[in-house]
PDB file of C-alpha atoms in Angstrom:
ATOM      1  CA  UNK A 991      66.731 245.681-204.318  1.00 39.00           C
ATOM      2  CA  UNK A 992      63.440 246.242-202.747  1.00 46.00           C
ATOM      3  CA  UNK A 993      61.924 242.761-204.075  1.00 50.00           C
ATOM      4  CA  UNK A 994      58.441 241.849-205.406  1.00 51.00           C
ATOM      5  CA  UNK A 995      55.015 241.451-203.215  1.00 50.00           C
ATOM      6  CA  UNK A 996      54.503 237.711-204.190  1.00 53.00           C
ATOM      7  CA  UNK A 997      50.562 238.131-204.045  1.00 51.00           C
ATOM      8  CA  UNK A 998      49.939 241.499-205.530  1.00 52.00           C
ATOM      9  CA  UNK A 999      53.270 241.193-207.950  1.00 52.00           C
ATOM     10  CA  UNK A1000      53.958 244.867-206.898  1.00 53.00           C
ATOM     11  CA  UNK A1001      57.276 246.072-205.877  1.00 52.00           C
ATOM     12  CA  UNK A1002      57.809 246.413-202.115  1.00 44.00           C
ATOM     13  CA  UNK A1003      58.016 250.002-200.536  1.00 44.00           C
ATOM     14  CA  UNK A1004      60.944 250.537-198.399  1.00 39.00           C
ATOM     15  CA  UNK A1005      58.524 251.979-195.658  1.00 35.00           C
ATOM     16  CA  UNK A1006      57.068 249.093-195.312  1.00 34.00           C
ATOM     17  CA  UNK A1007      57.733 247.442-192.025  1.00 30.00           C
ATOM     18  CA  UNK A1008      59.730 243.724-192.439  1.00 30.00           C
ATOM     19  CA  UNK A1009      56.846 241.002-192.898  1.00 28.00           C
ATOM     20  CA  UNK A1010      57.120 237.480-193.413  1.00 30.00           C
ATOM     21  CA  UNK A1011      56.256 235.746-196.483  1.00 29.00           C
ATOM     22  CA  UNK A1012      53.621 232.714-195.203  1.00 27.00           C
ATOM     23  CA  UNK A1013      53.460 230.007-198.254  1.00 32.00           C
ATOM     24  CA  UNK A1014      52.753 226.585-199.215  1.00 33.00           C
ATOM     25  CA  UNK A1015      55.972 224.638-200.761  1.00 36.00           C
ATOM     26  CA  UNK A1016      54.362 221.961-202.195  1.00 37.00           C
ATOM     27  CA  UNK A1017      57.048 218.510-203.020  1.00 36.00           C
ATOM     28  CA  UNK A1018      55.913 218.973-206.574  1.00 34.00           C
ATOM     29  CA  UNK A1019      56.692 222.724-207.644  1.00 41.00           C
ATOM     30  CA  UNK A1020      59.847 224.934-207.429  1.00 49.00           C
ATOM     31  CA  UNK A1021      59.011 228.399-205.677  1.00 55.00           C
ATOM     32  CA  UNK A1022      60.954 231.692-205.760  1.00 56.00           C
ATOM     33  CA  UNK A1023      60.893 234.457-203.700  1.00 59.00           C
ATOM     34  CA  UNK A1024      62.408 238.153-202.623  1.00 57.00           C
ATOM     35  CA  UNK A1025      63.005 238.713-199.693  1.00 58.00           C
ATOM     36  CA  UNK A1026      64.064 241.944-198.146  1.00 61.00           C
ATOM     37  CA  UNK A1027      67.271 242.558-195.278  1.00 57.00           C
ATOM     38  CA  UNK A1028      65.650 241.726-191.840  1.00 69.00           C
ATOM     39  CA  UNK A1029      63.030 238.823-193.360  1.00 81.00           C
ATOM     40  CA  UNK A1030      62.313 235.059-192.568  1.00 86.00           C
ATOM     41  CA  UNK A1031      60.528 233.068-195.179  1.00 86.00           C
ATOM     42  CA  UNK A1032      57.885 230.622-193.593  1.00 89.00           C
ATOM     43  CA  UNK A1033      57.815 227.791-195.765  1.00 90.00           C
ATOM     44  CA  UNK A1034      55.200 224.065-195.652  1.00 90.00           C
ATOM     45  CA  UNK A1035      55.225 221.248-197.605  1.00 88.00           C
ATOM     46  CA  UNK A1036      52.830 218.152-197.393  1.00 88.00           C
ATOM     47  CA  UNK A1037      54.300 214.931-196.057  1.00 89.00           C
ATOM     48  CA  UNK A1038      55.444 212.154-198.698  1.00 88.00           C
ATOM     49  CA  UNK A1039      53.449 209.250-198.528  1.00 89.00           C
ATOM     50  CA  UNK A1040      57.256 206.902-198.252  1.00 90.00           C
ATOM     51  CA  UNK A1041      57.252 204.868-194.913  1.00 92.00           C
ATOM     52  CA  UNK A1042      61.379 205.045-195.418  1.00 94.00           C
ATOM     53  CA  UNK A1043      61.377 208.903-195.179  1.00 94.00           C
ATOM     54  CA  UNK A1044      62.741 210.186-191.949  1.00 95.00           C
ATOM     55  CA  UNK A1045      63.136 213.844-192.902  1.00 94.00           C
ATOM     56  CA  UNK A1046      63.862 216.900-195.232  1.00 94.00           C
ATOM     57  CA  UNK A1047      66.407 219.414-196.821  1.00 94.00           C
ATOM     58  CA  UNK A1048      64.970 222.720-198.032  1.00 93.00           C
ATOM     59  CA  UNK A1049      67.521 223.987-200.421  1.00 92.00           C
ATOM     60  CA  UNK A1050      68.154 227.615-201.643  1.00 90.00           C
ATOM     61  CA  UNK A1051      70.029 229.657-204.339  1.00 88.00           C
ATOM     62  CA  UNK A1052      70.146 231.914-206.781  1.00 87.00           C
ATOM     63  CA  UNK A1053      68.068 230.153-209.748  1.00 86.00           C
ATOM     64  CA  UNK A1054      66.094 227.088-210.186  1.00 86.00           C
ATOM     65  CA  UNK A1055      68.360 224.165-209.933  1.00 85.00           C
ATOM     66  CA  UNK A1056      71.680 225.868-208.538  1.00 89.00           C
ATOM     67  CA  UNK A1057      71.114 225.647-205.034  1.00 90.00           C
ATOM     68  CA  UNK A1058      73.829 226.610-202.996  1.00 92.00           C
ATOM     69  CA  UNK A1059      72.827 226.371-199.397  1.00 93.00           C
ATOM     70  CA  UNK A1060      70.706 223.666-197.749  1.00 95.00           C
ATOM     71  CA  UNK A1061      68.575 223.738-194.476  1.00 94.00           C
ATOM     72  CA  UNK A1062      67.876 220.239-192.539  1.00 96.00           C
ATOM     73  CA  UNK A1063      63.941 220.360-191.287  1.00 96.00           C
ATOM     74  CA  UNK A1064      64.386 217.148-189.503  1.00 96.00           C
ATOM     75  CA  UNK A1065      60.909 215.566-189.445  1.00 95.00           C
ATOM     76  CA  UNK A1066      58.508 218.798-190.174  1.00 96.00           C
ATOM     77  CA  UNK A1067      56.495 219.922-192.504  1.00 93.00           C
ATOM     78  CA  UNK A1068      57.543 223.465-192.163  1.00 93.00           C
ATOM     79  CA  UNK A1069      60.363 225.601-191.889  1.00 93.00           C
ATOM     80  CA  UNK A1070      61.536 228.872-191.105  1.00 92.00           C
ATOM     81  CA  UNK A1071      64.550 230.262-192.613  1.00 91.00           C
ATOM     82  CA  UNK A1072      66.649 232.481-190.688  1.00 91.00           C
ATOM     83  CA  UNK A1073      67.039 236.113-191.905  1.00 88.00           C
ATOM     84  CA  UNK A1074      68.304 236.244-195.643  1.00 84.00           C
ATOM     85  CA  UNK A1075      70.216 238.674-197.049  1.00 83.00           C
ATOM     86  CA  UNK A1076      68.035 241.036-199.446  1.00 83.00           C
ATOM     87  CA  UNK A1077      67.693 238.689-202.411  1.00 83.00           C
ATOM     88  CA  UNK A1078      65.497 236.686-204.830  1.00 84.00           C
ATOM     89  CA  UNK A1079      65.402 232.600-203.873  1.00 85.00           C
ATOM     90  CA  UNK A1080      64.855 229.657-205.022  1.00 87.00           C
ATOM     91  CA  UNK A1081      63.724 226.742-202.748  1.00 88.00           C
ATOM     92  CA  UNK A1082      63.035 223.139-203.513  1.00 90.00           C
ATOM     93  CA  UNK A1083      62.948 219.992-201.320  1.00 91.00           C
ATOM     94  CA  UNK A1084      64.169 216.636-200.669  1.00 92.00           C
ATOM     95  CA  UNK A1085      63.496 213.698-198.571  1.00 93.00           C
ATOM     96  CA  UNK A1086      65.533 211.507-196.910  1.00 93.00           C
ATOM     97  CA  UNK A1087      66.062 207.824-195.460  1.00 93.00           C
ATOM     98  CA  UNK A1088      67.591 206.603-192.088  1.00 93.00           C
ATOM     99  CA  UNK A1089      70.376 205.205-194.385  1.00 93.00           C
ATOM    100  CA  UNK A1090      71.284 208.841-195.820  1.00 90.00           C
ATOM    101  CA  UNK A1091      69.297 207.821-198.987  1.00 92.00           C
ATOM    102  CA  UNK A1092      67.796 211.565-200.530  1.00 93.00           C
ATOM    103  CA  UNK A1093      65.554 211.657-203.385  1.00 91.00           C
ATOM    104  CA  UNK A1094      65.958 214.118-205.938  1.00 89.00           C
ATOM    105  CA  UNK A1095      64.928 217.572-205.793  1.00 85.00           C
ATOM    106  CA  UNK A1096      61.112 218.671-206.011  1.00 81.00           C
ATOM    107  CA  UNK A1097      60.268 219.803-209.447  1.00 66.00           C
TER     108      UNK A1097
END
């Protein structure tokens, strides 16, 4: 699977040198991507407005709402993942309090 360019909607070519995908993951939107063997995906978010929040979970997975793996971004407002396998994702967000209190998934 060679994936999709997520800005011209083209597929990839495989001569293409490994790139990384920069984008904005917004707390209010679901975004997929494909990523390719060897790639990162550079993800940002803007910063809820909760005094309680103390940090994130990106989560990832096959389709919207079955995420199967989970990332902890601690207090930023980005993330990169490490290298995926070749693949489409799904990523969505969550914040949490000091007392383990996380709010439901971006949509």
């Amino acid at each position: 699977m060679r994936g999709i360019d997520p800005v011209t909607q083209k597929p990839l070519q495989a001569h293409r040198p490994p790139f990384r995908y920069a984008v904005l993951l917004l707390m209010s939107c679901i975004m997929s991507f494909a990523a390719l063997a060897g790639q990162t995906i550079n993800l940002a978010w803007d910063a809820t407005s909760d005094p309680t929040v103390v940090g994130y979970y990106i989560y990832y997975g096959p389709s919207p709402g079955f995420y199967t793996d989970r990332f902890d971004a601690g207090t930023n407002l980005s993330f990169t993942t490490p290298v995926l396998p070749d693949g489409v994702y799904y990523f969505s967000a969550t914040s949490r309090t000091a007392q383990g209190v996380e709010s439901d998934f971006a949509n």
